[in-house]
């Protein structure tokens, strides 16, 4: 039979372990708190395209230093997908590859699908259960990613200026598919 003292010691040990875990981190995270990474990003539409292009530097980026050292791999993958997508959006919106709104929208939609496809590849490469939308295919996958959005209109974050992030390789706009 297990005594009540055993449970008390177990709880005390668990609390001390969690409290000590906070001492070594660089971020101000509670031991049980998850990083705030609004995911998934909304599908580009004519209704949110202007915000995608005009507020790009006012939406969060997620450098490695944003995350605690361990235990948040899923959130790191989400942050990486958002960083990748924002980099590709800037290319679509710059006027270098597309000039008209319909072309910019097509480019942004391709960037969105490519970034989320890469996210799914990364999800399946780890030994955890993949994000639910990644288990779907075709239009069902894209509709799933576009449900329950944290920021459907790509609103800027007040008083935030994105840090300089390296350009993310891996995207080429294909105008012939528009």
Short mmCIF file of C-alpha atoms in Angstrom, two decimals:
data_model
loop_
_atom_site.label_atom_id
_atom_site.label_comp_id
_atom_site.label_asym_id
_atom_site.label_seq_id
_atom_site.Cartn_x
_atom_site.Cartn_y
_atom_site.Cartn_z
CA UNK A 1 0.00 0.00 0.00
CA UNK A 2 1.25 3.49 -0.87
CA UNK A 3 1.28 5.97 2.00
CA UNK A 4 0.05 9.55 1.86
CA UNK A 5 3.61 10.64 2.68
CA UNK A 6 4.75 9.09 -0.60
CA UNK A 7 2.27 11.24 -2.53
CA UNK A 8 3.31 14.37 -0.65
CA UNK A 9 7.01 13.70 -1.37
CA UNK A 10 6.20 12.98 -5.04
CA UNK A 11 4.31 16.26 -5.42
CA UNK A 12 7.07 18.18 -3.67
CA UNK A 13 9.68 16.63 -5.96
CA UNK A 14 7.58 17.44 -9.03
CA UNK A 15 7.12 21.06 -7.96
CA UNK A 16 10.82 21.49 -7.22
CA UNK A 17 11.70 19.99 -10.59
CA UNK A 18 9.36 22.37 -12.39
CA UNK A 19 10.61 25.34 -10.41
CA UNK A 20 14.25 24.49 -11.13
CA UNK A 21 13.47 24.11 -14.83
CA UNK A 22 12.57 27.82 -14.88
CA UNK A 23 16.01 28.85 -13.59
CA UNK A 24 17.97 27.76 -16.67
CA UNK A 25 15.77 29.22 -19.43
CA UNK A 26 16.35 32.46 -21.28
CA UNK A 27 12.67 33.23 -21.82
CA UNK A 28 10.14 34.28 -19.26
CA UNK A 29 8.00 31.14 -19.50
CA UNK A 30 6.13 29.52 -16.68
CA UNK A 31 7.18 25.85 -16.49
CA UNK A 32 3.74 24.78 -17.71
CA UNK A 33 3.14 27.65 -20.13
CA UNK A 34 3.36 27.14 -23.87
CA UNK A 35 5.00 29.74 -26.13
CA UNK A 36 2.52 32.08 -27.80
CA UNK A 37 2.79 31.20 -31.49
CA UNK A 38 -0.50 32.00 -33.25
CA UNK A 39 -0.90 29.11 -35.66
CA UNK A 40 -2.05 28.38 -38.30
CA UNK A 41 -1.80 31.45 -40.50
CA UNK A 42 -4.86 32.33 -42.58
CA UNK A 43 -5.15 31.54 -46.26
CA UNK A 44 -4.45 34.68 -48.33
CA UNK A 45 -7.61 36.22 -49.79
CA UNK A 46 -8.53 39.51 -51.41
CA UNK A 47 -9.91 40.52 -47.99
CA UNK A 48 -6.61 40.07 -46.13
CA UNK A 49 -4.06 40.65 -48.92
CA UNK A 50 -3.51 44.36 -48.15
CA UNK A 51 -2.77 43.54 -44.50
CA UNK A 52 -0.45 40.69 -45.51
CA UNK A 53 1.59 43.10 -47.62
CA UNK A 54 1.40 46.29 -45.54
CA UNK A 55 1.78 44.92 -42.01
CA UNK A 56 4.41 42.26 -42.61
CA UNK A 57 6.96 43.93 -40.35
CA UNK A 58 4.35 44.32 -37.59
CA UNK A 59 3.64 40.61 -37.14
CA UNK A 60 5.77 38.44 -34.84
CA UNK A 61 8.76 36.43 -35.95
CA UNK A 62 10.16 33.56 -33.98
CA UNK A 63 13.97 33.41 -33.81
CA UNK A 64 15.47 30.47 -31.91
CA UNK A 65 16.00 32.70 -28.86
CA UNK A 66 12.22 33.12 -28.53
CA UNK A 67 11.81 29.53 -27.33
CA UNK A 68 12.96 27.73 -24.20
CA UNK A 69 15.80 25.31 -24.77
CA UNK A 70 13.69 22.17 -24.66
CA UNK A 71 10.20 20.79 -24.62
CA UNK A 72 8.56 22.97 -27.28
CA UNK A 73 9.49 21.32 -30.57
CA UNK A 74 5.98 21.63 -31.98
CA UNK A 75 5.95 25.38 -31.32
CA UNK A 76 9.41 25.70 -32.89
CA UNK A 77 8.05 24.06 -36.06
CA UNK A 78 5.06 26.43 -36.03
CA UNK A 79 7.36 29.43 -35.58
CA UNK A 80 9.62 28.22 -38.37
CA UNK A 81 6.61 27.86 -40.69
CA UNK A 82 5.48 31.41 -39.87
CA UNK A 83 8.99 32.82 -40.37
CA UNK A 84 9.23 31.02 -43.70
CA UNK A 85 5.80 32.25 -44.78
CA UNK A 86 6.46 35.88 -43.80
CA UNK A 87 9.72 35.78 -45.76
CA UNK A 88 7.93 34.48 -48.82
CA UNK A 89 5.07 36.96 -48.41
CA UNK A 90 7.60 39.80 -48.51
CA UNK A 91 8.87 38.45 -51.82
CA UNK A 92 5.32 38.26 -53.23
CA UNK A 93 4.45 41.77 -52.01
CA UNK A 94 7.70 43.47 -53.03
CA UNK A 95 6.66 44.03 -56.64
CA UNK A 96 9.70 42.13 -57.88
CA UNK A 97 7.88 38.94 -58.86
CA UNK A 98 4.27 40.08 -59.12
CA UNK A 99 2.75 43.50 -59.79
CA UNK A 100 -1.04 43.22 -59.97
CA UNK A 101 -3.22 42.27 -56.98
CA UNK A 102 -4.34 39.06 -58.68
CA UNK A 103 -0.70 38.04 -59.23
CA UNK A 104 0.31 39.01 -55.69
CA UNK A 105 -2.62 37.01 -54.31
CA UNK A 106 -1.69 33.98 -56.40
CA UNK A 107 1.93 34.24 -55.22
CA UNK A 108 0.85 34.59 -51.57
CA UNK A 109 -1.49 31.59 -51.85
CA UNK A 110 1.31 29.48 -53.32
CA UNK A 111 3.63 30.65 -50.54
CA UNK A 112 1.00 29.74 -47.92
CA UNK A 113 0.50 26.24 -49.34
CA UNK A 114 4.24 25.63 -49.73
CA UNK A 115 5.04 26.82 -46.20
CA UNK A 116 2.31 24.64 -44.68
CA UNK A 117 3.33 21.68 -46.85
CA UNK A 118 6.89 22.01 -45.51
CA UNK A 119 5.47 22.27 -41.98
CA UNK A 120 3.64 18.97 -42.55
CA UNK A 121 6.79 17.29 -43.88
CA UNK A 122 8.56 18.40 -40.68
CA UNK A 123 5.61 17.19 -38.58
CA UNK A 124 5.78 13.70 -40.10
CA UNK A 125 9.56 13.59 -39.59
CA UNK A 126 9.24 13.53 -35.80
CA UNK A 127 8.04 10.74 -33.57
CA UNK A 128 4.93 12.53 -32.34
CA UNK A 129 1.40 12.67 -33.65
CA UNK A 130 1.29 15.05 -36.62
CA UNK A 131 -0.81 18.21 -36.61
CA UNK A 132 -4.41 17.17 -37.51
CA UNK A 133 -4.53 19.16 -40.77
CA UNK A 134 -1.35 17.47 -41.97
CA UNK A 135 -3.13 14.12 -41.90
CA UNK A 136 -5.53 15.36 -44.58
CA UNK A 137 -4.79 15.84 -48.25
CA UNK A 138 -5.76 18.12 -51.09
CA UNK A 139 -8.35 20.82 -50.51
CA UNK A 140 -9.40 19.18 -47.22
CA UNK A 141 -5.93 19.98 -45.83
CA UNK A 142 -6.09 23.63 -46.88
CA UNK A 143 -9.63 24.06 -45.55
CA UNK A 144 -8.55 22.50 -42.26
CA UNK A 145 -5.63 24.91 -41.93
CA UNK A 146 -7.99 27.78 -42.65
CA UNK A 147 -10.40 26.88 -39.79
CA UNK A 148 -10.19 28.41 -36.29
CA UNK A 149 -7.63 31.05 -37.19
CA UNK A 150 -5.97 33.16 -34.51
CA UNK A 151 -5.47 36.15 -36.87
CA UNK A 152 -7.60 35.74 -40.04
CA UNK A 153 -7.06 39.30 -41.23
CA UNK A 154 -3.31 39.47 -40.52
CA UNK A 155 -3.72 42.33 -38.07
CA UNK A 156 -0.46 43.90 -36.90
CA UNK A 157 0.79 43.53 -33.36
CA UNK A 158 0.75 46.95 -31.67
CA UNK A 159 4.18 48.55 -31.19
CA UNK A 160 5.96 45.52 -32.65
CA UNK A 161 8.68 45.70 -35.27
CA UNK A 162 9.89 42.36 -36.61
CA UNK A 163 13.59 41.63 -36.16
CA UNK A 164 15.73 41.17 -39.24
CA UNK A 165 15.43 37.54 -40.23
CA UNK A 166 17.31 35.78 -43.02
CA UNK A 167 15.45 35.17 -46.26
CA UNK A 168 14.02 31.66 -46.27
CA UNK A 169 14.95 29.69 -49.40
CA UNK A 170 12.70 27.11 -50.99
CA UNK A 171 9.95 29.08 -52.70
CA UNK A 172 9.57 30.04 -56.34
CA UNK A 173 6.35 31.58 -57.54
CA UNK A 174 4.84 29.76 -60.49
CA UNK A 175 2.65 32.28 -62.37
CA UNK A 176 1.55 29.63 -64.85
CA UNK A 177 -0.51 27.91 -62.12
CA UNK A 178 -2.61 30.98 -61.36
#
